[in-house]
PDB file of C-alpha atoms in Angstrom:
ATOM      1  CA  UNK A   1       0.055  -0.016  -0.042  1.00 50.00           C
ATOM      2  CA  UNK A   2       2.774   2.419   0.729  1.00 51.00           C
ATOM      3  CA  UNK A   3       3.975   2.252  -2.887  1.00 52.00           C
ATOM      4  CA  UNK A   4       0.418   3.226  -4.222  1.00 53.00           C
ATOM      5  CA  UNK A   5       0.387   6.567  -2.440  1.00 62.00           C
ATOM      6  CA  UNK A   6       3.344   8.182  -4.238  1.00 66.00           C
ATOM      7  CA  UNK A   7       2.018   6.978  -7.584  1.00 66.00           C
ATOM      8  CA  UNK A   8      -1.333   8.461  -6.790  1.00 69.00           C
ATOM      9  CA  UNK A   9       0.363  11.745  -5.797  1.00 72.00           C
ATOM     10  CA  UNK A  10       2.401  11.904  -9.006  1.00 72.00           C
ATOM     11  CA  UNK A  11      -0.758  11.152 -11.032  1.00 76.00           C
ATOM     12  CA  UNK A  12      -2.614  14.055  -9.355  1.00 76.00           C
ATOM     13  CA  UNK A  13       0.324  16.337  -9.859  1.00 75.00           C
ATOM     14  CA  UNK A  14       0.500  15.339 -13.580  1.00 74.00           C
ATOM     15  CA  UNK A  15      -3.208  16.048 -14.005  1.00 74.00           C
ATOM     16  CA  UNK A  16      -3.026  19.403 -12.352  1.00 73.00           C
ATOM     17  CA  UNK A  17      -0.006  20.275 -14.455  1.00 74.00           C
ATOM     18  CA  UNK A  18      -1.734  19.381 -17.715  1.00 72.00           C
ATOM     19  CA  UNK A  19      -4.886  21.467 -16.635  1.00 73.00           C
ATOM     20  CA  UNK A  20      -2.624  24.463 -16.065  1.00 73.00           C
ATOM     21  CA  UNK A  21      -0.859  24.083 -19.275  1.00 67.00           C
ATOM     22  CA  UNK A  22      -4.231  23.727 -21.132  1.00 65.00           C
ATOM     23  CA  UNK A  23      -5.605  26.940 -19.519  1.00 66.00           C
ATOM     24  CA  UNK A  24      -2.302  28.898 -20.069  1.00 65.00           C
ATOM     25  CA  UNK A  25      -2.291  28.326 -23.901  1.00 64.00           C
ATOM     26  CA  UNK A  26      -5.750  28.653 -25.258  1.00 64.00           C
ATOM     27  CA  UNK A  27      -6.200  27.577 -28.914  1.00 68.00           C
ATOM     28  CA  UNK A  28      -6.557  30.251 -31.643  1.00 65.00           C
ATOM     29  CA  UNK A  29     -10.043  29.017 -32.232  1.00 66.00           C
ATOM     30  CA  UNK A  30     -10.885  29.721 -28.511  1.00 63.00           C
ATOM     31  CA  UNK A  31      -9.493  33.208 -28.786  1.00 57.00           C
ATOM     32  CA  UNK A  32     -11.557  33.877 -31.933  1.00 59.00           C
ATOM     33  CA  UNK A  33     -14.682  32.782 -30.414  1.00 62.00           C
ATOM     34  CA  UNK A  34     -14.174  35.103 -27.469  1.00 61.00           C
ATOM     35  CA  UNK A  35     -13.546  38.028 -29.714  1.00 64.00           C
ATOM     36  CA  UNK A  36     -16.885  37.503 -31.367  1.00 71.00           C
ATOM     37  CA  UNK A  37     -18.482  39.211 -28.436  1.00 73.00           C
ATOM     38  CA  UNK A  38     -17.531  42.543 -29.980  1.00 74.00           C
ATOM     39  CA  UNK A  39     -18.671  41.826 -33.560  1.00 78.00           C
ATOM     40  CA  UNK A  40     -22.081  43.318 -33.388  1.00 83.00           C
ATOM     41  CA  UNK A  41     -21.022  46.409 -31.493  1.00 82.00           C
ATOM     42  CA  UNK A  42     -21.378  49.836 -33.331  1.00 85.00           C
ATOM     43  CA  UNK A  43     -18.387  52.256 -33.442  1.00 86.00           C
ATOM     44  CA  UNK A  44     -19.985  54.317 -30.555  1.00 88.00           C
ATOM     45  CA  UNK A  45     -20.533  51.166 -28.478  1.00 87.00           C
ATOM     46  CA  UNK A  46     -16.932  50.148 -28.959  1.00 85.00           C
ATOM     47  CA  UNK A  47     -15.724  53.643 -27.985  1.00 86.00           C
ATOM     48  CA  UNK A  48     -17.972  53.508 -24.832  1.00 89.00           C
ATOM     49  CA  UNK A  49     -16.425  50.064 -23.874  1.00 85.00           C
ATOM     50  CA  UNK A  50     -12.922  51.525 -24.341  1.00 85.00           C
ATOM     51  CA  UNK A  51     -13.888  54.500 -22.161  1.00 88.00           C
ATOM     52  CA  UNK A  52     -15.336  52.357 -19.455  1.00 89.00           C
ATOM     53  CA  UNK A  53     -12.097  50.200 -19.372  1.00 85.00           C
ATOM     54  CA  UNK A  54      -9.932  53.272 -19.213  1.00 88.00           C
ATOM     55  CA  UNK A  55     -12.007  54.710 -16.358  1.00 90.00           C
ATOM     56  CA  UNK A  56     -11.455  51.470 -14.272  1.00 88.00           C
ATOM     57  CA  UNK A  57      -8.269  52.343 -12.209  1.00 89.00           C
ATOM     58  CA  UNK A  58      -8.220  48.902 -10.630  1.00 88.00           C
ATOM     59  CA  UNK A  59      -7.365  47.450 -14.072  1.00 84.00           C
ATOM     60  CA  UNK A  60      -4.133  49.353 -14.069  1.00 83.00           C
ATOM     61  CA  UNK A  61      -4.110  49.799 -17.902  1.00 82.00           C
ATOM     62  CA  UNK A  62      -1.344  51.425 -19.607  1.00 79.00           C
ATOM     63  CA  UNK A  63      -0.952  52.898 -23.154  1.00 77.00           C
ATOM     64  CA  UNK A  64       0.476  50.427 -25.574  1.00 71.00           C
ATOM     65  CA  UNK A  65       3.631  52.549 -26.393  1.00 69.00           C
ATOM     66  CA  UNK A  66       6.634  50.862 -24.522  1.00 61.00           C
ATOM     67  CA  UNK A  67       4.455  48.232 -23.030  1.00 55.00           C
ATOM     68  CA  UNK A  68       5.609  44.677 -22.236  1.00 60.00           C
ATOM     69  CA  UNK A  69       3.756  41.345 -22.095  1.00 58.00           C
ATOM     70  CA  UNK A  70       3.887  41.580 -18.275  1.00 60.00           C
ATOM     71  CA  UNK A  71       1.781  44.736 -18.269  1.00 58.00           C
ATOM     72  CA  UNK A  72      -1.846  45.385 -18.813  1.00 57.00           C
ATOM     73  CA  UNK A  73      -2.342  47.583 -21.674  1.00 57.00           C
ATOM     74  CA  UNK A  74      -4.876  49.051 -23.938  1.00 58.00           C
ATOM     75  CA  UNK A  75      -4.963  51.462 -26.913  1.00 57.00           C
ATOM     76  CA  UNK A  76      -5.494  54.967 -25.492  1.00 58.00           C
ATOM     77  CA  UNK A  77      -8.386  57.029 -26.744  1.00 54.00           C
TER      78      UNK A  77
END
């Protein structure tokens, strides 16, 4: 019985690692389907969404100039 516990632990660790990797690298198809949320918005509605996001200080958005992948950034209006 003692040998089964480490094997179970390794199996659980492997499953958790695979779940993490699957969530960290979404497929291009997943990204496209998420972007479809904005397809039916008018120009004014897109501007309203952008203004709302910029108004949210808790998001800590930064202009895209000089940004890095580690920062949250958005195109300024």
